[in-house]
Each structure stands twice: as structure tokens, then as C-alpha cells.
Amino acid sequence: MNSYIVQVENLSHHFGKQLVLDDVSLLIPNGSIYGFLGPNGAGKTTTLRLILGLLKKQTGVIRVFGDDFERHRIAALEGIGSLIEQPSIYLHLNARENLEIYRLAYKCGQKRVHEVLEMVGLNDVGNKKSKDYSLGMKQRLAIAIALLHNPELLILDEPANGLDPNGIIEMRNLLLHLNREFGKTILISSHLLAEVEKIATDVGIIHKGKLLFQGTLPELHQLQSDRTIIEIEVDDLENAKTALAQLFSFTTAGRNTLQVICNKKEQVAAANDLLVKQGVRVYNLKVIQNDLEALFVQIITA
């Protein structure tokens, strides 16, 4: 088998006159959990829709399982399970009834319903109406539906979006389980950077339609430089931006908080001095650890 289960080359896409993807190329290794990262509106969902054929490709090449997607669309889709945006489930039916409808469409054996309920941890509540499920349980049921035909590749668009902390942990454990125990390759889009860091083997970072980084998680961490990211809480955000703009790159991290890139430790003190001279009160200043989120800020502000 090709070492890459999905290959995207020079993919560009417009909505009207707006360019939403700009020459994006992705390589999804077979057997990986590929974290496709970026803020909302970066182009993640558009890319996934194009890979699934839900949008008509304009420019570029998409290969799935080594074959051109347009020429072998049906065969490719037979090997893919997906969850894009909201789960497509019937709320008045229980989990088993939902799965039975899709089982007939996929022409799977009846035992597959029990198997996928076990895989996603819903077997004990399989007879409960899905309208009474938590959001996390609905997401897991949608993934069970996506697994019915035993696909090699799962494509999941923000599966942890809106989940509470417990639901996020359950989703993380489920994805790791599917990858390690059942050998599923998983392409997952997310803006939850710290969460993806806990499960991804490979990462792609997209921002404003352009792919800024692609590689393994260790390769991403190798980008760590001598630069330091500090988080500053102030009383006047706009005044703080004005003070820092002349010397620093920064992003807004909260209502009254900025993340500022310092090229050396002496600049940490310089940033604080600038704010004080501008009359900005500094309530809190701390160094951000060099985790994935800090690296992401470095990459998109480079």
C-alpha cells in the first residue's frame, strides 16, 4: 500500500472572488492520526469537503488510497468514514435503530451494529433514545455510523467542538483506541491545539487558506527557537497594542490579554517597560511554555 493514504497537491479554492484555499498540499501517512490545525475560518472544513467530494474541486489533485479521487470516487468513498459538522442521527430513534438504518444502506452484516457500539463505548446505552444522549454520546454514535462499513480512513471535522471536559477526554481516548487497536488512519481537524497535541502523530497547520507547516509532531517541536512567548494581562488592551506594535509581534489571547513574542529574554523586560511608559497597568506577566499552542503563535506570526 502507498505510504500515504491521502495525497493533496496544489489545492486552491474560491467562493466567488474570495480565495479560501491557496495552493494547499497535504500528505496523510497510512496509520497516522493527522491533526489538521488552524483557527476558525482557516480553510479546514473546505479542505475536508474537497477530499470527500462534497465540494467540486477547482484546482489541484486529490489522491485517496493512491488513486485519483475523481476517477475512482466510489471505490475511495467505500474506504472512508466521515463526520463533518453536525452528527446525522435520528433523535427519535435509539442507537441500535439509527445504526440499523445505515447498516441496510451499507449492506453490512447485523453483527456489525453490536461491534461498532462496542468500539465507541455505547453498547450499554444502545437502547436509549438518542435525543436523550449528551453531545459527546451523539458524536460517538455518529462515529459508530461512520465505522459501520469498516473504513480504513476516518475524516472528522472538529469532533470535540462543544464538548465538556469529560466529553473531550472520552473523544480523545476513543480516537486513540480506534487508531491503536483497529488500525484506523484518522484525519481530524481542530482548533483545540493542546488537545490535538495529546493524540496526533502528524500535524498540518493552516492559516488564512495557506498551509504553514506539515510534518510529524516531533518535527514541529524542533521548530522551537530561542524566542520566548509571554502572556500579559493589562487594563487597557488597545493602548497596550499601540505601545507594543512598534517593536513586537503579538496576538490577542483574551479580553485583556496579549501573547507577545520576544526574541531574547531581555525583550521581556523591554515589553513591560514600554507598557508602563504608555501608562498601561500590567496585572500579570508570565512566560508561556513551549507547547504546541505557543509554536502555533510563532508560526502564524512569523
mmCIF file of N, CA, C and O in Angstrom, residues 4-81:
data_model
loop_
_atom_site.group_PDB
_atom_site.id
_atom_site.type_symbol
_atom_site.label_atom_id
_atom_site.label_comp_id
_atom_site.label_asym_id
_atom_site.label_seq_id
_atom_site.Cartn_x
_atom_site.Cartn_y
_atom_site.Cartn_z
ATOM 1 N N TYR A 4 1.198 6.877 1.913
ATOM 2 C CA TYR A 4 0.280 7.983 2.188
ATOM 3 C C TYR A 4 -1.130 7.587 1.763
ATOM 4 O O TYR A 4 -1.378 7.246 0.609
ATOM 5 N N ILE A 5 -2.043 7.649 2.713
ATOM 6 C CA ILE A 5 -3.414 7.250 2.425
ATOM 7 C C ILE A 5 -4.172 8.359 1.705
ATOM 8 O O ILE A 5 -5.095 8.101 0.939
ATOM 9 N N VAL A 6 -3.765 9.611 1.946
ATOM 10 C CA VAL A 6 -4.319 10.770 1.229
ATOM 11 C C VAL A 6 -3.158 11.645 0.772
ATOM 12 O O VAL A 6 -2.231 11.914 1.544
ATOM 13 N N GLN A 7 -3.211 12.058 -0.498
ATOM 14 C CA GLN A 7 -2.236 12.993 -1.046
ATOM 15 C C GLN A 7 -2.997 14.127 -1.730
ATOM 16 O O GLN A 7 -3.784 13.896 -2.649
ATOM 17 N N VAL A 8 -2.781 15.331 -1.248
ATOM 18 C CA VAL A 8 -3.401 16.526 -1.824
ATOM 19 C C VAL A 8 -2.289 17.412 -2.372
ATOM 20 O O VAL A 8 -1.334 17.717 -1.654
ATOM 21 N N GLU A 9 -2.414 17.800 -3.635
ATOM 22 C CA GLU A 9 -1.366 18.588 -4.268
ATOM 23 C C GLU A 9 -1.932 19.883 -4.844
ATOM 24 O O GLU A 9 -2.876 19.856 -5.644
ATOM 25 N N ASN A 10 -1.375 21.003 -4.410
ATOM 26 C CA ASN A 10 -1.657 22.321 -5.001
ATOM 27 C C ASN A 10 -3.148 22.621 -5.082
ATOM 28 O O ASN A 10 -3.661 23.083 -6.103
ATOM 29 N N LEU A 11 -3.830 22.382 -3.970
ATOM 30 C CA LEU A 11 -5.274 22.582 -3.918
ATOM 31 C C LEU A 11 -5.598 24.046 -3.636
ATOM 32 O O LEU A 11 -5.178 24.610 -2.626
ATOM 33 N N SER A 12 -6.336 24.663 -4.546
ATOM 34 C CA SER A 12 -6.821 26.035 -4.355
ATOM 35 C C SER A 12 -8.325 26.056 -4.579
ATOM 36 O O SER A 12 -8.858 25.269 -5.363
ATOM 37 N N HIS A 13 -9.006 26.962 -3.865
ATOM 38 C CA HIS A 13 -10.465 27.011 -3.983
ATOM 39 C C HIS A 13 -10.967 28.410 -3.701
ATOM 40 O O HIS A 13 -10.496 29.076 -2.773
ATOM 41 N N HIS A 14 -11.915 28.850 -4.515
ATOM 42 C CA HIS A 14 -12.554 30.156 -4.350
ATOM 43 C C HIS A 14 -14.035 29.968 -4.038
ATOM 44 O O HIS A 14 -14.686 29.064 -4.566
ATOM 45 N N PHE A 15 -14.565 30.830 -3.199
ATOM 46 C CA PHE A 15 -16.007 31.024 -3.073
ATOM 47 C C PHE A 15 -16.287 32.405 -3.649
ATOM 48 O O PHE A 15 -16.015 33.424 -3.008
ATOM 49 N N GLY A 16 -16.787 32.423 -4.876
ATOM 50 C CA GLY A 16 -16.919 33.711 -5.561
ATOM 51 C C GLY A 16 -15.539 34.276 -5.832
ATOM 52 O O GLY A 16 -14.672 33.603 -6.393
ATOM 53 N N LYS A 17 -15.305 35.479 -5.388
ATOM 54 C CA LYS A 17 -13.998 36.109 -5.567
ATOM 55 C C LYS A 17 -13.061 35.875 -4.385
ATOM 56 O O LYS A 17 -11.894 36.257 -4.432
ATOM 57 N N GLN A 18 -13.592 35.243 -3.332
ATOM 58 C CA GLN A 18 -12.781 35.026 -2.132
ATOM 59 C C GLN A 18 -11.951 33.758 -2.256
ATOM 60 O O GLN A 18 -12.477 32.647 -2.469
ATOM 61 N N LEU A 19 -10.638 33.883 -2.113
ATOM 62 C CA LEU A 19 -9.740 32.734 -2.109
ATOM 63 C C LEU A 19 -9.705 32.140 -0.708
ATOM 64 O O LEU A 19 -9.258 32.780 0.237
ATOM 65 N N VAL A 20 -10.193 30.906 -0.566
ATOM 66 C CA VAL A 20 -10.261 30.285 0.759
ATOM 67 C C VAL A 20 -9.179 29.224 0.953
ATOM 68 O O VAL A 20 -8.817 28.897 2.087
ATOM 69 N N LEU A 21 -8.653 28.664 -0.134
ATOM 70 C CA LEU A 21 -7.515 27.751 -0.066
ATOM 71 C C LEU A 21 -6.500 28.191 -1.107
ATOM 72 O O LEU A 21 -6.850 28.410 -2.266
ATOM 73 N N ASP A 22 -5.246 28.279 -0.679
ATOM 74 C CA ASP A 22 -4.203 28.825 -1.547
ATOM 75 C C ASP A 22 -3.053 27.831 -1.676
ATOM 76 O O ASP A 22 -2.163 27.775 -0.843
ATOM 77 N N ASP A 23 -3.131 26.972 -2.715
ATOM 78 C CA ASP A 23 -2.045 26.060 -3.060
ATOM 79 C C ASP A 23 -1.687 25.137 -1.889
ATOM 80 O O ASP A 23 -0.521 25.002 -1.506
ATOM 81 N N VAL A 24 -2.696 24.467 -1.342
ATOM 82 C CA VAL A 24 -2.510 23.586 -0.185
ATOM 83 C C VAL A 24 -2.110 22.186 -0.648
ATOM 84 O O VAL A 24 -2.738 21.608 -1.543
ATOM 85 N N SER A 25 -1.066 21.635 -0.037
ATOM 86 C CA SER A 25 -0.635 20.262 -0.301
ATOM 87 C C SER A 25 -0.529 19.517 1.025
ATOM 88 O O SER A 25 0.135 19.974 1.952
ATOM 89 N N LEU A 26 -1.190 18.361 1.110
ATOM 90 C CA LEU A 26 -1.205 17.558 2.335
ATOM 91 C C LEU A 26 -0.746 16.140 2.034
ATOM 92 O O LEU A 26 -1.055 15.587 0.967
ATOM 93 N N LEU A 27 -0.050 15.543 2.980
ATOM 94 C CA LEU A 27 0.325 14.136 2.921
ATOM 95 C C LEU A 27 -0.107 13.483 4.230
ATOM 96 O O LEU A 27 0.426 13.813 5.297
ATOM 97 N N ILE A 28 -1.090 12.577 4.148
ATOM 98 C CA ILE A 28 -1.612 11.908 5.343
ATOM 99 C C ILE A 28 -1.029 10.499 5.381
ATOM 100 O O ILE A 28 -1.407 9.631 4.586
ATOM 101 N N PRO A 29 -0.068 10.221 6.283
ATOM 102 C CA PRO A 29 0.556 8.890 6.319
ATOM 103 C C PRO A 29 -0.437 7.797 6.717
ATOM 104 O O PRO A 29 -1.306 8.003 7.571
ATOM 105 N N ASN A 30 -0.291 6.652 6.109
ATOM 106 C CA ASN A 30 -1.108 5.499 6.463
ATOM 107 C C ASN A 30 -0.842 5.114 7.918
ATOM 108 O O ASN A 30 0.296 5.009 8.349
ATOM 109 N N GLY A 31 -1.923 4.935 8.703
ATOM 110 C CA GLY A 31 -1.800 4.545 10.105
ATOM 111 C C GLY A 31 -1.617 5.690 11.077
ATOM 112 O O GLY A 31 -1.462 5.467 12.276
ATOM 113 N N SER A 32 -1.656 6.925 10.583
ATOM 114 C CA SER A 32 -1.411 8.093 11.433
ATOM 115 C C SER A 32 -2.693 8.645 12.038
ATOM 116 O O SER A 32 -3.802 8.317 11.616
ATOM 117 N N ILE A 33 -2.519 9.490 13.045
ATOM 118 C CA ILE A 33 -3.561 10.437 13.454
ATOM 119 C C ILE A 33 -3.032 11.799 13.035
ATOM 120 O O ILE A 33 -2.061 12.309 13.599
ATOM 121 N N TYR A 34 -3.632 12.352 12.013
ATOM 122 C CA TYR A 34 -3.153 13.601 11.424
ATOM 123 C C TYR A 34 -4.008 14.749 11.957
ATOM 124 O O TYR A 34 -5.208 14.810 11.694
ATOM 125 N N GLY A 35 -3.388 15.640 12.711
ATOM 126 C CA GLY A 35 -4.091 16.797 13.248
ATOM 127 C C GLY A 35 -4.003 17.963 12.287
ATOM 128 O O GLY A 35 -2.920 18.492 12.039
ATOM 129 N N PHE A 36 -5.148 18.336 11.722
ATOM 130 C CA PHE A 36 -5.224 19.448 10.770
ATOM 131 C C PHE A 36 -5.682 20.674 11.546
ATOM 132 O O PHE A 36 -6.851 20.820 11.882
ATOM 133 N N LEU A 37 -4.727 21.546 11.859
ATOM 134 C CA LEU A 37 -4.939 22.598 12.838
ATOM 135 C C LEU A 37 -5.064 23.977 12.197
ATOM 136 O O LEU A 37 -4.405 24.277 11.209
ATOM 137 N N GLY A 38 -5.868 24.800 12.826
ATOM 138 C CA GLY A 38 -5.978 26.180 12.400
ATOM 139 C C GLY A 38 -7.163 26.845 13.065
ATOM 140 O O GLY A 38 -8.089 26.171 13.538
ATOM 141 N N PRO A 39 -7.152 28.172 13.120
ATOM 142 C CA PRO A 39 -8.289 28.880 13.722
ATOM 143 C C PRO A 39 -9.535 28.732 12.866
ATOM 144 O O PRO A 39 -9.474 28.285 11.714
ATOM 145 N N ASN A 40 -10.677 29.101 13.421
ATOM 146 C CA ASN A 40 -11.912 29.072 12.654
ATOM 147 C C ASN A 40 -11.777 29.952 11.421
ATOM 148 O O ASN A 40 -11.255 31.061 11.488
ATOM 149 N N GLY A 41 -12.243 29.447 10.285
ATOM 150 C CA GLY A 41 -12.163 30.209 9.038
ATOM 151 C C GLY A 41 -10.852 30.047 8.298
ATOM 152 O O GLY A 41 -10.636 30.687 7.268
ATOM 153 N N ALA A 42 -9.978 29.152 8.779
ATOM 154 C CA ALA A 42 -8.662 28.989 8.148
ATOM 155 C C ALA A 42 -8.725 28.205 6.846
ATOM 156 O O ALA A 42 -7.819 28.287 6.024
ATOM 157 N N GLY A 43 -9.792 27.395 6.649
ATOM 158 C CA GLY A 43 -9.926 26.574 5.448
ATOM 159 C C GLY A 43 -9.954 25.084 5.720
ATOM 160 O O GLY A 43 -9.925 24.273 4.795
ATOM 161 N N LYS A 44 -10.050 24.695 6.991
ATOM 162 C CA LYS A 44 -10.016 23.268 7.353
ATOM 163 C C LYS A 44 -11.207 22.507 6.776
ATOM 164 O O LYS A 44 -11.035 21.493 6.100
ATOM 165 N N THR A 45 -12.418 22.988 7.056
ATOM 166 C CA THR A 45 -13.610 22.274 6.616
ATOM 167 C C THR A 45 -13.699 22.240 5.097
ATOM 168 O O THR A 45 -14.088 21.221 4.506
ATOM 169 N N THR A 46 -13.325 23.322 4.437
ATOM 170 C CA THR A 46 -13.334 23.342 2.973
ATOM 171 C C THR A 46 -12.412 22.262 2.419
ATOM 172 O O THR A 46 -12.766 21.534 1.482
ATOM 173 N N THR A 47 -11.233 22.119 3.007
ATOM 174 C CA THR A 47 -10.288 21.088 2.568
ATOM 175 C C THR A 47 -10.887 19.701 2.735
ATOM 176 O O THR A 47 -10.820 18.864 1.814
ATOM 177 N N LEU A 48 -11.495 19.437 3.888
ATOM 178 C CA LEU A 48 -12.074 18.116 4.139
ATOM 179 C C LEU A 48 -13.235 17.838 3.196
ATOM 180 O O LEU A 48 -13.401 16.712 2.704
ATOM 181 N N ARG A 49 -14.045 18.844 2.928
ATOM 182 C CA ARG A 49 -15.160 18.665 1.988
ATOM 183 C C ARG A 49 -14.662 18.342 0.585
ATOM 184 O O ARG A 49 -15.262 17.538 -0.131
ATOM 185 N N LEU A 50 -13.575 18.951 0.189
ATOM 186 C CA LEU A 50 -12.999 18.663 -1.125
ATOM 187 C C LEU A 50 -12.450 17.248 -1.185
ATOM 188 O O LEU A 50 -12.622 16.537 -2.186
ATOM 189 N N ILE A 51 -11.795 16.803 -0.109
ATOM 190 C CA ILE A 51 -11.261 15.436 -0.075
ATOM 191 C C ILE A 51 -12.388 14.415 -0.171
ATOM 192 O O ILE A 51 -12.238 13.353 -0.795
ATOM 193 N N LEU A 52 -13.546 14.741 0.408
ATOM 194 C CA LEU A 52 -14.697 13.832 0.394
ATOM 195 C C LEU A 52 -15.577 13.993 -0.839
ATOM 196 O O LEU A 52 -16.554 13.252 -1.003
ATOM 197 N N GLY A 53 -15.263 14.959 -1.689
ATOM 198 C CA GLY A 53 -16.088 15.180 -2.864
ATOM 199 C C GLY A 53 -17.382 15.910 -2.586
ATOM 200 O O GLY A 53 -18.291 15.914 -3.423
ATOM 201 N N LEU A 54 -17.493 16.529 -1.418
ATOM 202 C CA LEU A 54 -18.700 17.280 -1.085
ATOM 203 C C LEU A 54 -18.690 18.664 -1.725
ATOM 204 O O LEU A 54 -19.727 19.334 -1.780
ATOM 205 N N LEU A 55 -17.528 19.103 -2.152
ATOM 206 C CA LEU A 55 -17.385 20.314 -2.967
ATOM 207 C C LEU A 55 -16.675 19.923 -4.260
ATOM 208 O O LEU A 55 -15.822 19.032 -4.259
ATOM 209 N N LYS A 56 -17.020 20.591 -5.348
ATOM 210 C CA LYS A 56 -16.376 20.311 -6.624
ATOM 211 C C LYS A 56 -14.997 20.954 -6.646
ATOM 212 O O LYS A 56 -14.853 22.147 -6.417
ATOM 213 N N LYS A 57 -13.993 20.139 -6.908
ATOM 214 C CA LYS A 57 -12.617 20.618 -6.941
ATOM 215 C C LYS A 57 -12.431 21.609 -8.084
ATOM 216 O O LYS A 57 -12.897 21.397 -9.200
ATOM 217 N N GLN A 58 -11.711 22.690 -7.807
ATOM 218 C CA GLN A 58 -11.428 23.705 -8.810
ATOM 219 C C GLN A 58 -10.009 23.576 -9.354
ATOM 220 O O GLN A 58 -9.795 23.540 -10.565
ATOM 221 N N THR A 59 -9.024 23.544 -8.471
ATOM 222 C CA THR A 59 -7.620 23.466 -8.879
ATOM 223 C C THR A 59 -6.875 22.522 -7.944
ATOM 224 O O THR A 59 -7.037 22.602 -6.730
ATOM 225 N N GLY A 60 -6.057 21.634 -8.517
ATOM 226 C CA GLY A 60 -5.246 20.737 -7.715
ATOM 227 C C GLY A 60 -5.554 19.279 -7.974
ATOM 228 O O GLY A 60 -6.389 18.928 -8.815
ATOM 229 N N VAL A 61 -4.865 18.406 -7.239
ATOM 230 C CA VAL A 61 -5.001 16.954 -7.379
ATOM 231 C C VAL A 61 -5.264 16.348 -6.009
ATOM 232 O O VAL A 61 -4.615 16.719 -5.024
ATOM 233 N N ILE A 62 -6.231 15.430 -5.941
ATOM 234 C CA ILE A 62 -6.530 14.702 -4.703
ATOM 235 C C ILE A 62 -6.426 13.213 -5.003
ATOM 236 O O ILE A 62 -7.130 12.690 -5.876
ATOM 237 N N ARG A 63 -5.557 12.525 -4.259
ATOM 238 C CA ARG A 63 -5.431 11.077 -4.376
ATOM 239 C C ARG A 63 -5.784 10.441 -3.038
ATOM 240 O O ARG A 63 -5.310 10.882 -1.994
ATOM 241 N N VAL A 64 -6.610 9.422 -3.099
ATOM 242 C CA VAL A 64 -7.001 8.668 -1.909
ATOM 243 C C VAL A 64 -6.705 7.200 -2.167
ATOM 244 O O VAL A 64 -7.082 6.662 -3.222
ATOM 245 N N PHE A 65 -6.001 6.551 -1.245
ATOM 246 C CA PHE A 65 -5.550 5.171 -1.413
ATOM 247 C C PHE A 65 -4.700 5.014 -2.678
ATOM 248 O O PHE A 65 -4.736 3.971 -3.347
ATOM 249 N N GLY A 66 -3.975 6.072 -3.036
ATOM 250 C CA GLY A 66 -3.075 6.029 -4.177
ATOM 251 C C GLY A 66 -3.699 6.324 -5.518
ATOM 252 O O GLY A 66 -2.992 6.445 -6.526
ATOM 253 N N ASP A 67 -5.039 6.453 -5.573
ATOM 254 C CA ASP A 67 -5.735 6.674 -6.840
ATOM 255 C C ASP A 67 -6.344 8.063 -6.907
ATOM 256 O O ASP A 67 -6.731 8.640 -5.877
ATOM 257 N N ASP A 68 -6.445 8.591 -8.122
ATOM 258 C CA ASP A 68 -7.089 9.884 -8.317
ATOM 259 C C ASP A 68 -8.543 9.815 -7.851
ATOM 260 O O ASP A 68 -9.301 8.932 -8.288
ATOM 261 N N PHE A 69 -8.924 10.738 -6.963
ATOM 262 C CA PHE A 69 -10.260 10.664 -6.355
ATOM 263 C C PHE A 69 -11.362 10.811 -7.398
ATOM 264 O O PHE A 69 -12.372 10.099 -7.355
ATOM 265 N N GLU A 70 -11.215 11.706 -8.343
ATOM 266 C CA GLU A 70 -12.267 11.943 -9.326
ATOM 267 C C GLU A 70 -12.518 10.714 -10.198
ATOM 268 O O GLU A 70 -13.655 10.427 -10.576
ATOM 269 N N ARG A 71 -11.461 9.986 -10.512
ATOM 270 C CA ARG A 71 -11.610 8.810 -11.371
ATOM 271 C C ARG A 71 -12.087 7.579 -10.615
ATOM 272 O O ARG A 71 -12.665 6.660 -11.209
ATOM 273 N N HIS A 72 -11.822 7.531 -9.312
ATOM 274 C CA HIS A 72 -12.164 6.343 -8.513
ATOM 275 C C HIS A 72 -12.969 6.757 -7.279
ATOM 276 O O HIS A 72 -12.725 6.269 -6.179
ATOM 277 N N ARG A 73 -13.925 7.627 -7.480
ATOM 278 C CA ARG A 73 -14.652 8.222 -6.354
ATOM 279 C C ARG A 73 -15.394 7.180 -5.519
ATOM 280 O O ARG A 73 -15.300 7.179 -4.297
ATOM 281 N N ILE A 74 -16.141 6.292 -6.158
ATOM 282 C CA ILE A 74 -16.944 5.310 -5.422
ATOM 283 C C ILE A 74 -16.045 4.391 -4.609
ATOM 284 O O ILE A 74 -16.290 4.144 -3.418
ATOM 285 N N ALA A 75 -14.988 3.885 -5.232
ATOM 286 C CA ALA A 75 -14.068 2.993 -4.516
ATOM 287 C C ALA A 75 -13.415 3.709 -3.339
ATOM 288 O O ALA A 75 -13.237 3.126 -2.257
ATOM 289 N N ALA A 76 -13.065 4.977 -3.537
ATOM 290 C CA ALA A 76 -12.436 5.738 -2.456
ATOM 291 C C ALA A 76 -13.397 5.925 -1.291
ATOM 292 O O ALA A 76 -13.029 5.723 -0.122
ATOM 293 N N LEU A 77 -14.627 6.309 -1.585
ATOM 294 C CA LEU A 77 -15.601 6.566 -0.525
ATOM 295 C C LEU A 77 -15.961 5.301 0.243
ATOM 296 O O LEU A 77 -16.340 5.372 1.416
ATOM 297 N N GLU A 78 -15.838 4.153 -0.399
ATOM 298 C CA GLU A 78 -16.106 2.897 0.300
ATOM 299 C C GLU A 78 -15.091 2.652 1.417
ATOM 300 O O GLU A 78 -15.371 1.912 2.362
ATOM 301 N N GLY A 79 -13.930 3.277 1.297
ATOM 302 C CA GLY A 79 -12.903 3.103 2.320
ATOM 303 C C GLY A 79 -12.804 4.242 3.301
ATOM 304 O O GLY A 79 -11.862 4.293 4.105
ATOM 305 N N ILE A 80 -13.763 5.190 3.258
ATOM 306 C CA ILE A 80 -13.719 6.368 4.126
ATOM 307 C C ILE A 80 -14.981 6.436 4.983
ATOM 308 O O ILE A 80 -16.099 6.238 4.506
ATOM 309 N N GLY A 81 -14.812 6.735 6.255
ATOM 310 C CA GLY A 81 -15.917 7.117 7.132
ATOM 311 C C GLY A 81 -15.707 8.563 7.540
ATOM 312 O O GLY A 81 -14.566 8.999 7.720
#
